[in-house]
PDB file of C-alpha atoms and ligand atoms in Angstrom:
ATOM      1  CA  MET A   1      -0.157  -0.377   0.008  1.00 76.00           C
ATOM      2  CA  LYS A   2       0.978   3.605  -0.496  1.00 92.00           C
ATOM      3  CA  ARG A   3       2.280   6.112   1.816  1.00 96.00           C
ATOM      4  CA  ILE A   4      -0.857   8.614   2.221  1.00 98.00           C
ATOM      5  CA  THR A   5       1.121  12.406   0.737  1.00 98.00           C
ATOM      6  CA  VAL A   6       0.899  15.611   1.153  1.00 98.00           C
ATOM      7  CA  GLN A   7      -0.426  15.062  -2.369  1.00 98.00           C
ATOM      8  CA  THR A   8      -2.852  12.335  -1.145  1.00 98.00           C
ATOM      9  CA  LEU A   9      -4.490  14.230   0.881  1.00 98.00           C
ATOM     10  CA  LYS A  10      -5.615  17.010  -2.084  1.00 97.00           C
ATOM     11  CA  GLU A  11      -6.569  14.714  -4.303  1.00 98.00           C
ATOM     12  CA  MET A  12      -8.766  13.359  -0.917  1.00 98.00           C
ATOM     13  CA  LYS A  13     -10.211  17.196  -1.319  1.00 98.00           C
ATOM     14  CA  ALA A  14     -11.645  17.551  -4.734  1.00 97.00           C
ATOM     15  CA  THR A  15     -12.423  14.815  -4.273  1.00 98.00           C
ATOM     16  CA  ARG A  16     -14.418  14.897  -1.623  1.00 97.00           C
ATOM     17  CA  GLN A  17     -13.450  11.868  -0.150  1.00 98.00           C
ATOM     18  CA  LYS A  18     -13.293  12.429   3.443  1.00 98.00           C
ATOM     19  CA  ILE A  19      -9.219  11.966   5.298  1.00 98.00           C
ATOM     20  CA  THR A  20      -9.519  10.311   8.331  1.00 98.00           C
ATOM     21  CA  MET A  21      -6.985  10.886  11.382  1.00 99.00           C
ATOM     22  CA  LEU A  22      -6.270   9.579  14.591  1.00 99.00           C
ATOM     23  CA  THR A  23      -4.041  10.168  17.262  1.00 98.00           C
ATOM     24  CA  ALA A  24      -1.324   7.089  18.399  1.00 98.00           C
ATOM     25  CA  TYR A  25       1.475   7.692  20.241  1.00 98.00           C
ATOM     26  CA  ASP A  26       2.443   4.138  21.098  1.00 98.00           C
ATOM     27  CA  TYR A  27       3.798   1.425  18.451  1.00 98.00           C
ATOM     28  CA  THR A  28       0.929  -1.338  18.719  1.00 98.00           C
ATOM     29  CA  PHE A  29      -2.218   1.160  18.567  1.00 98.00           C
ATOM     30  CA  ALA A  30      -0.732   2.730  15.202  1.00 98.00           C
ATOM     31  CA  LYS A  31       0.428  -1.278  13.239  1.00 98.00           C
ATOM     32  CA  ILE A  32      -3.673  -1.184  14.398  1.00 98.00           C
ATOM     33  CA  LEU A  33      -4.943   1.792  13.132  1.00 98.00           C
ATOM     34  CA  ASP A  34      -2.509   2.677   9.612  1.00 98.00           C
ATOM     35  CA  GLU A  35      -3.136  -0.935   8.978  1.00 98.00           C
ATOM     36  CA  ALA A  36      -7.143  -1.120   9.488  1.00 98.00           C
ATOM     37  CA  GLY A  37      -6.978   2.092   7.013  1.00 98.00           C
ATOM     38  CA  VAL A  38      -6.850   4.974   8.667  1.00 98.00           C
ATOM     39  CA  ASP A  39      -5.099   8.015   6.679  1.00 98.00           C
ATOM     40  CA  ILE A  40      -3.850  10.181   9.256  1.00 98.00           C
ATOM     41  CA  LEU A  41      -2.175   9.135  12.814  1.00 99.00           C
ATOM     42  CA  LEU A  42      -1.826  11.845  14.797  1.00 99.00           C
ATOM     43  CA  VAL A  43       1.206  11.760  16.942  1.00 98.00           C
ATOM     44  CA  GLY A  44      -1.152  14.550  19.789  1.00 98.00           C
ATOM     45  CA  ASP A  45       0.252  16.230  22.227  1.00 98.00           C
ATOM     46  CA  SER A  46      -3.300  15.576  23.723  1.00 97.00           C
ATOM     47  CA  LEU A  47      -0.630  12.256  24.739  1.00 97.00           C
ATOM     48  CA  GLY A  48       0.239  14.764  27.813  1.00 97.00           C
ATOM     49  CA  ASN A  49      -3.096  14.265  28.896  1.00 95.00           C
ATOM     50  CA  VAL A  50      -3.917  10.842  28.433  1.00 95.00           C
ATOM     51  CA  ILE A  51      -0.689   8.664  27.925  1.00 97.00           C
ATOM     52  CA  LEU A  52       1.453  10.994  30.948  1.00 97.00           C
ATOM     53  CA  GLY A  53      -1.368  11.674  33.130  1.00 95.00           C
ATOM     54  CA  TYR A  54      -1.251  15.080  32.846  1.00 97.00           C
ATOM     55  CA  GLU A  55      -4.222  18.371  33.077  1.00 94.00           C
ATOM     56  CA  ASN A  56      -2.905  19.441  30.198  1.00 96.00           C
ATOM     57  CA  THR A  57      -1.308  20.092  27.008  1.00 97.00           C
ATOM     58  CA  LEU A  58       1.662  22.560  28.588  1.00 98.00           C
ATOM     59  CA  PRO A  59       3.670  19.878  29.612  1.00 98.00           C
ATOM     60  CA  VAL A  60       4.831  18.316  26.417  1.00 98.00           C
ATOM     61  CA  THR A  61       7.948  18.641  25.392  1.00 98.00           C
ATOM     62  CA  VAL A  62      10.005  18.084  22.216  1.00 98.00           C
ATOM     63  CA  GLU A  63      11.263  14.885  23.022  1.00 98.00           C
ATOM     64  CA  ASP A  64       8.408  13.062  24.825  1.00 98.00           C
ATOM     65  CA  ILE A  65       6.720  13.928  20.959  1.00 98.00           C
ATOM     66  CA  MET A  66      10.008  11.917  19.268  1.00 98.00           C
ATOM     67  CA  HIS A  67      10.027   9.864  21.637  1.00 98.00           C
ATOM     68  CA  HIS A  68       5.951   8.913  20.498  1.00 98.00           C
ATOM     69  CA  THR A  69       6.788   9.465  17.275  1.00 98.00           C
ATOM     70  CA  LYS A  70       9.462   6.600  16.181  1.00 98.00           C
ATOM     71  CA  ALA A  71       6.566   4.485  17.657  1.00 98.00           C
ATOM     72  CA  VAL A  72       4.571   5.510  15.664  1.00 98.00           C
ATOM     73  CA  ALA A  73       6.673   5.602  12.990  1.00 98.00           C
ATOM     74  CA  ARG A  74       7.755   2.016  13.037  1.00 98.00           C
ATOM     75  CA  GLY A  75       4.062   1.012  12.927  1.00 98.00           C
ATOM     76  CA  ALA A  76       3.137   3.190  10.386  1.00 98.00           C
ATOM     77  CA  ARG A  77       3.723   1.600   6.322  1.00 98.00           C
ATOM     78  CA  HIS A  78       0.194   3.723   4.382  1.00 98.00           C
ATOM     79  CA  ALA A  79      -0.533   5.807   6.445  1.00 98.00           C
ATOM     80  CA  MET A  80       0.918   9.561   7.620  1.00 98.00           C
ATOM     81  CA  VAL A  81       2.766  10.639  10.691  1.00 98.00           C
ATOM     82  CA  VAL A  82       1.674  14.210  11.777  1.00 99.00           C
ATOM     83  CA  ALA A  83       3.291  14.594  14.548  1.00 98.00           C
ATOM     84  CA  ASP A  84       2.876  18.293  16.883  1.00 98.00           C
ATOM     85  CA  MET A  85       5.448  20.870  17.344  1.00 98.00           C
ATOM     86  CA  PRO A  86       3.901  20.779  21.631  1.00 98.00           C
ATOM     87  CA  PHE A  87       3.928  24.477  23.847  1.00 98.00           C
ATOM     88  CA  MET A  88       6.716  26.930  23.909  1.00 98.00           C
ATOM     89  CA  SER A  89       8.555  25.068  20.682  1.00 98.00           C
ATOM     90  CA  TYR A  90       7.472  27.298  18.304  1.00 98.00           C
ATOM     91  CA  GLN A  91       6.559  30.812  19.927  1.00 96.00           C
ATOM     92  CA  VAL A  92      10.167  32.029  21.472  1.00 97.00           C
ATOM     93  CA  SER A  93      11.751  32.790  17.891  1.00 98.00           C
ATOM     94  CA  ASP A  94      11.553  31.311  14.222  1.00 98.00           C
ATOM     95  CA  GLU A  95      15.110  29.344  14.298  1.00 98.00           C
ATOM     96  CA  LYS A  96      14.037  27.657  17.034  1.00 98.00           C
ATOM     97  CA  ALA A  97      11.105  26.438  15.688  1.00 98.00           C
ATOM     98  CA  MET A  98      13.237  25.680  12.480  1.00 98.00           C
ATOM     99  CA  GLU A  99      15.181  23.472  15.157  1.00 98.00           C
ATOM    100  CA  ASN A 100      12.710  22.219  16.890  1.00 98.00           C
ATOM    101  CA  ALA A 101      10.715  20.660  13.513  1.00 98.00           C
ATOM    102  CA  GLY A 102      14.089  19.652  11.294  1.00 98.00           C
ATOM    103  CA  ALA A 103      14.926  18.187  15.019  1.00 98.00           C
ATOM    104  CA  ILE A 104      11.601  15.821  14.613  1.00 98.00           C
ATOM    105  CA  MET A 105      11.237  15.333  10.776  1.00 98.00           C
ATOM    106  CA  LYS A 106      15.676  14.434  11.085  1.00 98.00           C
ATOM    107  CA  PHE A 107      15.512  11.819  13.499  1.00 98.00           C
ATOM    108  CA  SER A 108      11.450  11.023  15.132  1.00 98.00           C
ATOM    109  CA  GLY A 109      10.136   9.889  11.406  1.00 97.00           C
ATOM    110  CA  ALA A 110       6.996  12.048  11.041  1.00 98.00           C
ATOM    111  CA  ASN A 111       5.931  13.161   7.591  1.00 98.00           C
ATOM    112  CA  ALA A 112       5.032  16.038   8.803  1.00 98.00           C
ATOM    113  CA  VAL A 113       4.518  18.649  12.033  1.00 98.00           C
ATOM    114  CA  LYS A 114       1.324  20.386  12.924  1.00 98.00           C
ATOM    115  CA  LEU A 115       1.147  24.010  15.107  1.00 98.00           C
ATOM    116  CA  GLU A 116      -1.214  25.799  16.648  1.00 98.00           C
ATOM    117  CA  GLY A 117      -2.200  29.322  15.199  1.00 98.00           C
ATOM    118  CA  GLY A 118      -3.043  31.511  12.527  1.00 98.00           C
ATOM    119  CA  LYS A 119      -1.036  35.098  11.149  1.00 97.00           C
ATOM    120  CA  ARG A 120       0.696  34.890  14.477  1.00 96.00           C
ATOM    121  CA  ILE A 121       1.996  32.492  12.857  1.00 98.00           C
ATOM    122  CA  ALA A 122       2.353  31.698   9.242  1.00 98.00           C
ATOM    123  CA  GLY A 123       5.031  33.613   8.851  1.00 98.00           C
ATOM    124  CA  LEU A 124       6.872  30.644  10.977  1.00 98.00           C
ATOM    125  CA  VAL A 125       4.839  28.293   8.484  1.00 98.00           C
ATOM    126  CA  LYS A 126       6.070  30.114   5.069  1.00 98.00           C
ATOM    127  CA  LYS A 127      10.287  29.039   6.191  1.00 98.00           C
ATOM    128  CA  MET A 128       9.175  25.346   7.057  1.00 98.00           C
ATOM    129  CA  THR A 129       7.610  25.215   3.826  1.00 98.00           C
ATOM    130  CA  ASP A 130       9.979  26.278   2.000  1.00 98.00           C
ATOM    131  CA  ALA A 131      12.929  24.025   3.774  1.00 98.00           C
ATOM    132  CA  GLY A 132      10.572  20.845   2.754  1.00 98.00           C
ATOM    133  CA  ILE A 133       9.536  20.723   6.248  1.00 98.00           C
ATOM    134  CA  PRO A 134       4.588  20.022   5.712  1.00 98.00           C
ATOM    135  CA  VAL A 135       3.058  21.600   8.154  1.00 98.00           C
ATOM    136  CA  MET A 136      -0.588  20.957   9.141  1.00 98.00           C
ATOM    137  CA  GLY A 137      -2.225  24.334  11.322  1.00 98.00           C
ATOM    138  CA  HIS A 138      -4.151  23.892  13.828  1.00 98.00           C
ATOM    139  CA  LEU A 139      -7.023  26.983  14.698  1.00 98.00           C
ATOM    140  CA  GLY A 140     -10.408  26.865  17.036  1.00 98.00           C
ATOM    141  CA  LEU A 141      -9.964  25.502  20.287  1.00 97.00           C
ATOM    142  CA  THR A 142      -6.281  25.160  20.262  1.00 97.00           C
ATOM    143  CA  PRO A 143      -5.883  23.734  24.108  1.00 95.00           C
ATOM    144  CA  GLN A 144      -1.930  24.747  24.221  1.00 96.00           C
ATOM    145  CA  SER A 145      -3.899  28.423  24.887  1.00 94.00           C
ATOM    146  CA  VAL A 146      -5.801  27.014  27.955  1.00 94.00           C
ATOM    147  CA  HIS A 147      -5.005  29.680  29.839  1.00 95.00           C
ATOM    148  CA  GLN A 148      -5.983  31.673  27.981  1.00 93.00           C
ATOM    149  CA  PHE A 149      -8.790  31.214  26.377  1.00 95.00           C
ATOM    150  CA  GLY A 150     -10.495  30.075  30.071  1.00 94.00           C
ATOM    151  CA  GLY A 151     -11.295  26.399  29.009  1.00 94.00           C
ATOM    152  CA  TYR A 152     -11.886  24.639  26.714  1.00 94.00           C
ATOM    153  CA  SER A 153     -15.006  26.510  25.930  1.00 95.00           C
ATOM    154  CA  LEU A 154     -16.468  26.458  22.137  1.00 97.00           C
ATOM    155  CA  GLN A 155     -14.937  29.349  19.772  1.00 96.00           C
ATOM    156  CA  ALA A 156     -15.721  31.105  17.501  1.00 97.00           C
ATOM    157  CA  LYS A 157     -19.229  31.760  17.889  1.00 96.00           C
ATOM    158  CA  GLU A 158     -19.555  35.024  17.705  1.00 96.00           C
ATOM    159  CA  ALA A 159     -19.464  37.307  13.254  1.00 97.00           C
ATOM    160  CA  GLY A 160     -16.476  39.374  15.082  1.00 98.00           C
ATOM    161  CA  GLU A 161     -14.414  36.435  15.474  1.00 97.00           C
ATOM    162  CA  ALA A 162     -15.779  33.593  13.013  1.00 98.00           C
ATOM    163  CA  LYS A 163     -14.634  37.057  10.332  1.00 98.00           C
ATOM    164  CA  THR A 164     -11.111  36.215  12.016  1.00 98.00           C
ATOM    165  CA  LEU A 165     -11.089  32.479  12.305  1.00 98.00           C
ATOM    166  CA  LEU A 166     -11.651  32.247   7.475  1.00 98.00           C
ATOM    167  CA  GLU A 167      -8.741  34.658   7.974  1.00 98.00           C
ATOM    168  CA  GLU A 168      -6.419  32.909   9.971  1.00 98.00           C
ATOM    169  CA  SER A 169      -6.909  29.797   7.345  1.00 98.00           C
ATOM    170  CA  LEU A 170      -6.359  31.790   4.732  1.00 98.00           C
ATOM    171  CA  ALA A 171      -3.437  33.329   5.639  1.00 98.00           C
ATOM    172  CA  LEU A 172      -1.953  29.655   6.968  1.00 98.00           C
ATOM    173  CA  GLU A 173      -2.990  28.639   3.180  1.00 98.00           C
ATOM    174  CA  GLU A 174      -0.823  31.448   1.732  1.00 98.00           C
ATOM    175  CA  ALA A 175       1.810  30.102   3.548  1.00 98.00           C
ATOM    176  CA  GLY A 176       2.143  26.581   2.804  1.00 98.00           C
ATOM    177  CA  ALA A 177      -0.064  24.200   5.014  1.00 98.00           C
ATOM    178  CA  PHE A 178      -1.659  21.319   3.995  1.00 98.00           C
ATOM    179  CA  ALA A 179      -4.132  21.288   5.746  1.00 98.00           C
ATOM    180  CA  ILE A 180      -5.697  22.006   9.248  1.00 98.00           C
ATOM    181  CA  VAL A 181      -7.559  20.575  12.275  1.00 98.00           C
ATOM    182  CA  LEU A 182     -10.035  23.049  13.479  1.00 98.00           C
ATOM    183  CA  GLU A 183     -11.159  22.176  16.454  1.00 98.00           C
ATOM    184  CA  LYS A 184     -14.456  23.069  18.391  1.00 98.00           C
ATOM    185  CA  ILE A 185     -16.676  26.183  16.229  1.00 98.00           C
ATOM    186  CA  PRO A 186     -19.652  25.817  15.113  1.00 98.00           C
ATOM    187  CA  ALA A 187     -20.718  23.493  12.048  1.00 98.00           C
ATOM    188  CA  GLU A 188     -21.519  26.182   9.715  1.00 98.00           C
ATOM    189  CA  LEU A 189     -18.285  28.189  10.693  1.00 98.00           C
ATOM    190  CA  ALA A 190     -16.397  25.665   9.807  1.00 98.00           C
ATOM    191  CA  GLU A 191     -18.201  24.571   6.042  1.00 98.00           C
ATOM    192  CA  LEU A 192     -17.381  28.134   4.776  1.00 98.00           C
ATOM    193  CA  VAL A 193     -14.103  27.646   6.550  1.00 98.00           C
ATOM    194  CA  THR A 194     -13.512  24.291   4.272  1.00 98.00           C
ATOM    195  CA  ALA A 195     -15.234  25.429   1.501  1.00 98.00           C
ATOM    196  CA  GLY A 196     -13.154  28.987   1.119  1.00 98.00           C
ATOM    197  CA  LEU A 197      -9.923  26.559   0.925  1.00 98.00           C
ATOM    198  CA  SER A 198      -8.000  24.071  -1.795  1.00 97.00           C
ATOM    199  CA  ILE A 199      -6.696  22.932   0.683  1.00 98.00           C
ATOM    200  CA  PRO A 200      -8.209  20.122   3.695  1.00 98.00           C
ATOM    201  CA  THR A 201      -9.626  20.668   6.650  1.00 98.00           C
ATOM    202  CA  ILE A 202     -10.556  18.253   9.663  1.00 98.00           C
ATOM    203  CA  GLY A 203     -12.379  18.806  12.222  1.00 98.00           C
ATOM    204  CA  ILE A 204     -12.681  17.336  15.986  1.00 98.00           C
ATOM    205  CA  GLY A 205     -16.268  18.681  16.843  1.00 98.00           C
ATOM    206  CA  ALA A 206     -16.615  20.446  13.888  1.00 98.00           C
ATOM    207  CA  GLY A 207     -19.292  19.276  12.342  1.00 98.00           C
ATOM    208  CA  PRO A 208     -19.975  17.646   9.177  1.00 98.00           C
ATOM    209  CA  SER A 209     -19.012  19.645   6.619  1.00 98.00           C
ATOM    210  CA  CYS A 210     -14.649  19.591   6.873  1.00 98.00           C
ATOM    211  CA  ASP A 211     -13.174  17.473   4.396  1.00 98.00           C
ATOM    212  CA  GLY A 212     -11.476  15.117   7.306  1.00 98.00           C
ATOM    213  CA  GLN A 213     -12.214  14.134  10.788  1.00 98.00           C
ATOM    214  CA  VAL A 214     -10.128  13.460  13.530  1.00 98.00           C
ATOM    215  CA  LEU A 215     -10.658  11.868  17.484  1.00 98.00           C
ATOM    216  CA  VAL A 216      -8.076  11.102  20.309  1.00 98.00           C
ATOM    217  CA  THR A 217      -8.089   7.390  19.462  1.00 98.00           C
ATOM    218  CA  GLN A 218      -8.455   6.426  24.005  1.00 97.00           C
ATOM    219  CA  ASP A 219     -12.250   8.687  23.324  1.00 97.00           C
ATOM    220  CA  MET A 220     -12.844   7.001  20.528  1.00 98.00           C
ATOM    221  CA  LEU A 221     -12.101   3.378  22.077  1.00 98.00           C
ATOM    222  CA  GLY A 222     -13.645   4.216  25.060  1.00 97.00           C
ATOM    223  CA  MET A 223     -10.601   3.883  26.935  1.00 96.00           C
ATOM    224  CA  PHE A 224     -10.503   8.223  28.787  1.00 87.00           C
ATOM    225  CA  ASP A 225     -13.997   8.650  30.939  1.00 82.00           C
ATOM    226  CA  LYS A 226     -11.827  11.410  32.452  1.00 81.00           C
ATOM    227  CA  PHE A 227     -13.560  14.072  30.211  1.00 84.00           C
ATOM    228  CA  VAL A 228     -16.228  13.068  27.220  1.00 91.00           C
ATOM    229  CA  PRO A 229     -16.409  15.628  25.968  1.00 93.00           C
ATOM    230  CA  LYS A 230     -19.571  16.157  23.570  1.00 96.00           C
ATOM    231  CA  PHE A 231     -18.389  16.251  19.803  1.00 97.00           C
ATOM    232  CA  VAL A 232     -16.641  12.431  21.365  1.00 97.00           C
ATOM    233  CA  LYS A 233     -18.755   9.353  20.249  1.00 97.00           C
ATOM    234  CA  GLN A 234     -17.386   6.358  22.216  1.00 97.00           C
ATOM    235  CA  TYR A 235     -17.800   3.580  19.261  1.00 98.00           C
ATOM    236  CA  THR A 236     -16.813   0.594  21.768  1.00 97.00           C
ATOM    237  CA  ASN A 237     -16.102   0.671  25.931  1.00 97.00           C
ATOM    238  CA  LEU A 238     -12.111  -0.891  25.845  1.00 98.00           C
ATOM    239  CA  LYS A 239     -12.844   0.203  29.060  1.00 97.00           C
ATOM    240  CA  ALA A 240     -15.030  -2.220  30.099  1.00 97.00           C
ATOM    241  CA  THR A 241     -13.422  -4.519  27.924  1.00 98.00           C
ATOM    242  CA  ILE A 242     -10.265  -4.080  28.925  1.00 98.00           C
ATOM    243  CA  ASP A 243     -11.636  -4.363  32.767  1.00 98.00           C
ATOM    244  CA  ASP A 244     -12.397  -7.489  32.535  1.00 98.00           C
ATOM    245  CA  ALA A 245      -9.834  -9.427  30.761  1.00 98.00           C
ATOM    246  CA  VAL A 246      -7.421  -8.293  33.695  1.00 98.00           C
ATOM    247  CA  LYS A 247     -10.425  -9.186  36.556  1.00 98.00           C
ATOM    248  CA  SER A 248     -10.154 -12.905  34.676  1.00 98.00           C
ATOM    249  CA  PHE A 249      -7.017 -12.601  35.327  1.00 98.00           C
ATOM    250  CA  ILE A 250      -6.620 -11.504  38.157  1.00 98.00           C
ATOM    251  CA  LYS A 251      -8.821 -14.238  39.023  1.00 98.00           C
ATOM    252  CA  GLU A 252      -7.872 -17.233  37.311  1.00 98.00           C
ATOM    253  CA  VAL A 253      -4.046 -16.826  38.834  1.00 98.00           C
ATOM    254  CA  ARG A 254      -5.229 -17.333  41.798  1.00 98.00           C
ATOM    255  CA  VAL A 255      -7.359 -20.022  41.739  1.00 98.00           C
ATOM    256  CA  ASP A 256      -4.508 -21.818  40.333  1.00 97.00           C
ATOM    257  CA  ALA A 257      -6.862 -22.014  36.693  1.00 98.00           C
ATOM    258  CA  PHE A 258      -3.447 -20.643  34.438  1.00 98.00           C
ATOM    259  CA  PRO A 259      -1.584 -21.255  33.319  1.00 97.00           C
ATOM    260  CA  ALA A 260      -3.188 -24.562  31.962  1.00 96.00           C
ATOM    261  CA  SER A 261      -0.751 -27.064  30.369  1.00 94.00           C
ATOM    262  CA  GLU A 262      -1.300 -25.565  27.091  1.00 96.00           C
ATOM    263  CA  HIS A 263       0.554 -22.402  28.465  1.00 97.00           C
ATOM    264  CA  SER A 264       3.549 -24.727  29.927  1.00 96.00           C
ATOM    265  CA  TYR A 265       5.633 -25.375  28.068  1.00 96.00           C
ATOM    266  CA  HIS A 266       6.944 -29.525  29.182  1.00 94.00           C
ATOM    267  CA  MET A 267       9.523 -32.624  29.044  1.00 93.00           C
ATOM    268  CA  ASP A 268       9.202 -35.736  27.061  1.00 93.00           C
ATOM    269  CA  LYS A 269       9.287 -38.945  29.693  1.00 94.00           C
ATOM    270  CA  GLU A 270      12.953 -39.946  28.042  1.00 94.00           C
ATOM    271  CA  THR A 271      14.294 -35.512  28.047  1.00 92.00           C
ATOM    272  CA  LEU A 272      12.635 -35.593  31.784  1.00 91.00           C
ATOM    273  CA  ASP A 273      14.752 -38.843  32.795  1.00 92.00           C
ATOM    274  CA  ARG A 274      18.279 -37.489  31.404  1.00 93.00           C
ATOM    275  CA  PHE A 275      16.969 -33.871  33.684  1.00 91.00           C
ATOM    276  CA  MET A 276      16.570 -36.124  36.527  1.00 91.00           C
ATOM    277  CA  ALA A 277      19.275 -37.260  36.787  1.00 92.00           C
ATOM    278  CA  GLU A 278      22.125 -35.046  35.279  1.00 92.00           C
ATOM    279  CA  LEU A 279      20.875 -33.751  38.852  1.00 89.00           C
ATOM    280  CA  ASP A 280      20.712 -36.000  41.596  1.00 90.00           C
ATOM    281  CA  LYS A 281      24.912 -36.929  40.466  1.00 89.00           C
ATOM    282  CA  GLY A 282      25.059 -32.674  40.205  1.00 85.00           C
ATOM    283  CA  LEU A 283      23.390 -33.039  44.019  1.00 82.00           C
ATOM    284  CA  GLU A 284      25.800 -35.198  44.701  1.00 85.00           C
ATOM    285  CA  GLU A 285      28.772 -33.703  43.635  1.00 85.00           C
ATOM    286  CA  ILE A 286      27.440 -30.552  45.553  1.00 80.00           C
ATOM    287  CA  ARG A 287      27.289 -32.288  48.588  1.00 76.00           C
TER     288      ARG A 287
HETATM  289  O1  KIV B   1      -3.035  16.647  20.329  1.00 88.71           O
HETATM  290  C1  KIV B   1      -4.354  16.348  19.847  1.00 88.71           C
HETATM  291  O2  KIV B   1      -4.581  15.235  19.944  1.00 88.71           O
HETATM  292  C2  KIV B   1      -5.428  17.333  18.691  1.00 88.71           C
HETATM  293  C3  KIV B   1      -5.889  17.096  18.161  1.00 88.71           C
HETATM  294  C4  KIV B   1      -6.924  16.834  18.511  1.00 88.71           C
HETATM  295  C5  KIV B   1      -5.932  17.592  16.552  1.00 88.71           C
HETATM  296  O3  KIV B   1      -4.078  18.201  18.594  1.00 88.71           O
END
């Protein structure tokens, strides 16, 4: 199967084929999601919440992202691997941002990076794309600005904010971004943005008109129930399945039902007799 590229995604938008993106943070999940046919694997800084147990995404470092991206890249044959640039890895200076993005691309196997922001980062997006680094934008609810927003509420609900978001999306497209994530904005605005851009939009809590959809894998599999936003659909309840399996394991170990004979390695009679005789001889020598 051929690798999904920036070009593939452009063609998918042109031919109205919906794009699918899920987060992945390790080899096992990356391989399962890739083999199931998902188009993009996002090593999101949501790994701060989902994998590392932080309250928000702010503590995630470039090293964290690179460590997890390396594992995901080893599991992905077909999907494009996009690595999130974490908080403060691209805000201090363009030079530092280029160094960090370069390291992520060079050493972790990512095919692209994702940055939060619009006009503020457009110049940097241009520098990155000029240097051959594909950039995915992220507008609307940008979790790295949680303290500025004062929470995770719906964004761009007022006409003025909606107009700004439209302008921001055009600035990202002009700067060379190959796609834009639209998070937690009204569906009607996402439809307008999607129609106004030649690059794909990928929605999360942004309604059905986006060119693609993204979810955090642990959310859609029902593994992460600390907080379930309205936009999450739980396609299964893996937490309950895992809970059942683990409880069965504990019970079986306690009553000696596991491991059973089929899970154990046995010696044939001849090997066992020889083994016992040699053991006896060894014991005699010790005595
Ligand atoms: O970090 C992440 O997982 C994300 C997605 C929710 C788009 O940015």
